[in-house]
Coordinates of C-alpha atoms in Angstrom, one line a residue:
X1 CA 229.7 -0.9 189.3
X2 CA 228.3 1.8 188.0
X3 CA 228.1 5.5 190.6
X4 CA 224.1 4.9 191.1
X5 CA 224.6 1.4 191.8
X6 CA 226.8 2.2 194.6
X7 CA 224.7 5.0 196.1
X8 CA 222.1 2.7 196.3
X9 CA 224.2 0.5 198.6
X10 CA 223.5 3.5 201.4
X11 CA 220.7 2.9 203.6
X12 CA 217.8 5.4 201.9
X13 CA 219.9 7.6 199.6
X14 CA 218.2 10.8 199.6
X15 CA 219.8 13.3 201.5
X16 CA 221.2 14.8 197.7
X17 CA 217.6 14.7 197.1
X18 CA 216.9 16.4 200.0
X19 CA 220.3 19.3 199.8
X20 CA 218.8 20.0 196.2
X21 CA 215.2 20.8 197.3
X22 CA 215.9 22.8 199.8
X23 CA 218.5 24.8 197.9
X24 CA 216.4 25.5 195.3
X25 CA 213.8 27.5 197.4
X26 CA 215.7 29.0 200.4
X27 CA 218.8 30.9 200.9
X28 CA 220.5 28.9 203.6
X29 CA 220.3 24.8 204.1
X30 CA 220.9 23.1 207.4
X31 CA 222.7 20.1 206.9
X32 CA 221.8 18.4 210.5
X33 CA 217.6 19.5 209.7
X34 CA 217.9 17.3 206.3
X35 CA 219.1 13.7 207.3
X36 CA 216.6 11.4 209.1
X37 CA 219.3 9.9 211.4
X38 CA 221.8 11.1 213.9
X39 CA 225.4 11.8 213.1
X40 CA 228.4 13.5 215.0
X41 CA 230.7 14.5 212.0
X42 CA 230.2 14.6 208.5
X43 CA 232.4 14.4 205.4
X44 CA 232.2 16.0 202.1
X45 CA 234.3 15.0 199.5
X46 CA 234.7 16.5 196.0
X47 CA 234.6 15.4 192.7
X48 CA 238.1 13.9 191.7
X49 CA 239.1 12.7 195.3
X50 CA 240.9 9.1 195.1
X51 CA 239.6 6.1 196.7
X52 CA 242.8 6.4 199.0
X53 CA 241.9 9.6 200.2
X54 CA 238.3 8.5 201.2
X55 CA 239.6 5.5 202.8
X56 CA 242.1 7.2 205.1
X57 CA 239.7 9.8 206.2
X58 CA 237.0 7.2 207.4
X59 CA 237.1 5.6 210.7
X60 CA 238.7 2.1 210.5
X61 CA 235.2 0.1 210.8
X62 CA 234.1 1.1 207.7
X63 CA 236.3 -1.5 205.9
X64 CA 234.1 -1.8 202.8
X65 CA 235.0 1.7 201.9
X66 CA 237.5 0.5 199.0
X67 CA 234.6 -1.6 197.9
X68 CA 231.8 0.7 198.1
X69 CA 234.3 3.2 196.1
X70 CA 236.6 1.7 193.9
X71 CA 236.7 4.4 191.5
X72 CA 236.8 7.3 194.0
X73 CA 234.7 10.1 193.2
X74 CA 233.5 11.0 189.7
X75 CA 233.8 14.2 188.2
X76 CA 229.7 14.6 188.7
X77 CA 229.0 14.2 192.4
X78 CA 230.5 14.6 195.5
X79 CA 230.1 12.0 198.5
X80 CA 228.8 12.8 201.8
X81 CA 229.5 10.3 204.7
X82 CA 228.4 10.6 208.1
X83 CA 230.0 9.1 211.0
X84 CA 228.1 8.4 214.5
X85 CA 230.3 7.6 217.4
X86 CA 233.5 6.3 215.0
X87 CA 231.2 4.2 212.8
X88 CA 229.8 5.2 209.2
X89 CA 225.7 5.7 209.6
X90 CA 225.2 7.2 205.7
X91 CA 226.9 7.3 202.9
X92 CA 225.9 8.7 199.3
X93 CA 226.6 10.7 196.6
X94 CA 225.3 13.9 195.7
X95 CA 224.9 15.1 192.1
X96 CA 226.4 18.5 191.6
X97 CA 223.5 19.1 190.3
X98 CA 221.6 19.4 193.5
X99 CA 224.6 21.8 194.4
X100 CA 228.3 22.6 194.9
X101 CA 229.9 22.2 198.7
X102 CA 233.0 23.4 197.2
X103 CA 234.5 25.0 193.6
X104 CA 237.6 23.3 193.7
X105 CA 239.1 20.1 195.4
X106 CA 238.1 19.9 198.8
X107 CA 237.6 17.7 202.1
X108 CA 234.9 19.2 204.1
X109 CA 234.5 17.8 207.8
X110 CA 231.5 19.0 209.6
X111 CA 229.7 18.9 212.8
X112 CA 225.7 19.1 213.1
X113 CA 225.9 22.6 214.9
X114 CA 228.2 24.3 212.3
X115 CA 227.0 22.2 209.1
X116 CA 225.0 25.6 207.8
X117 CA 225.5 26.9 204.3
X118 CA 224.5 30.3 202.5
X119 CA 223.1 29.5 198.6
X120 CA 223.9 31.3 195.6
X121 CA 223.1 31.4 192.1
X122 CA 226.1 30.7 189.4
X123 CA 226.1 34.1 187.4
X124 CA 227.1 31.9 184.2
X125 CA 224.4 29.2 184.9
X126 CA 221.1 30.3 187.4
X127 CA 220.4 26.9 187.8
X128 CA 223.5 25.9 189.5
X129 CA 223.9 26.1 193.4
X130 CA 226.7 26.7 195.0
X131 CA 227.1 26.6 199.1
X132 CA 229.6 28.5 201.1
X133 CA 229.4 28.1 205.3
X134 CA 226.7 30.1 206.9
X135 CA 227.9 32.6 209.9
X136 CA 227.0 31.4 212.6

């Protein structure tokens, strides 16, 4: 299955859609304000991270995790997952495109409250977000 396929599996994949807008006309994105449901913790996983990795890091109930990500994550996208009360709500990926959570491999685990992130511009490349954690 192709990456698209698979984010189409997600219940309305647009929170990417949604990161990407916002980044590219304010200066700080709040996570939390840009999903339509409710979550308690949130997972960002970057580009390269194995399927193993993803797995382990999920709550047990989401056991189609191996199936939804077989490949693990591609070198274009990271995936976002967002857990209410133990079980997966949301999952999709997000095109680096529509920004960067992190410049090298990471594992971000967030909470609505502290899910805040200062943009900035790529010197190299204008068009290229990048998001660091906003003070709170």
């Amino acid at each position: 299955m192709t990456a698209a396929t698979l984010a189409a599996c997600s219940p309305s994949p647009q929170v990417s859609a949604r990161i990407g807008a916002e980044a590219a006309k304010a200066e700080t994105i709040d996570l939390a304000a840009l999903t339509p449901f409710a979550w308690d913790r949130a997972l960002v996983f970057s580009p390269y991270t194995s399927t193993d990795d993803i797995c382990s890091a999920l709550p047990a109930s989401f056991t189609s995790c191996a199936n939804a990500y077989p490949q693990g994550v591609d070198e274009g996208s990271f995936l976002l997952v967002f857990v209410r009360a133990g079980n997966v709500v949301h999952h999709e990926l997000h095109g680096r495109h529509n920004g960067e959570f992190c410049s090298q491999s990471c594992r971000l685990e967030l909470r609505p409250e502290t899910a805040r992130f200062t943009v900035t511009s790529s010197a190299s490349d204008q068009d290229r977000k990048h998001f660091s954690p906003a003070a709170p």
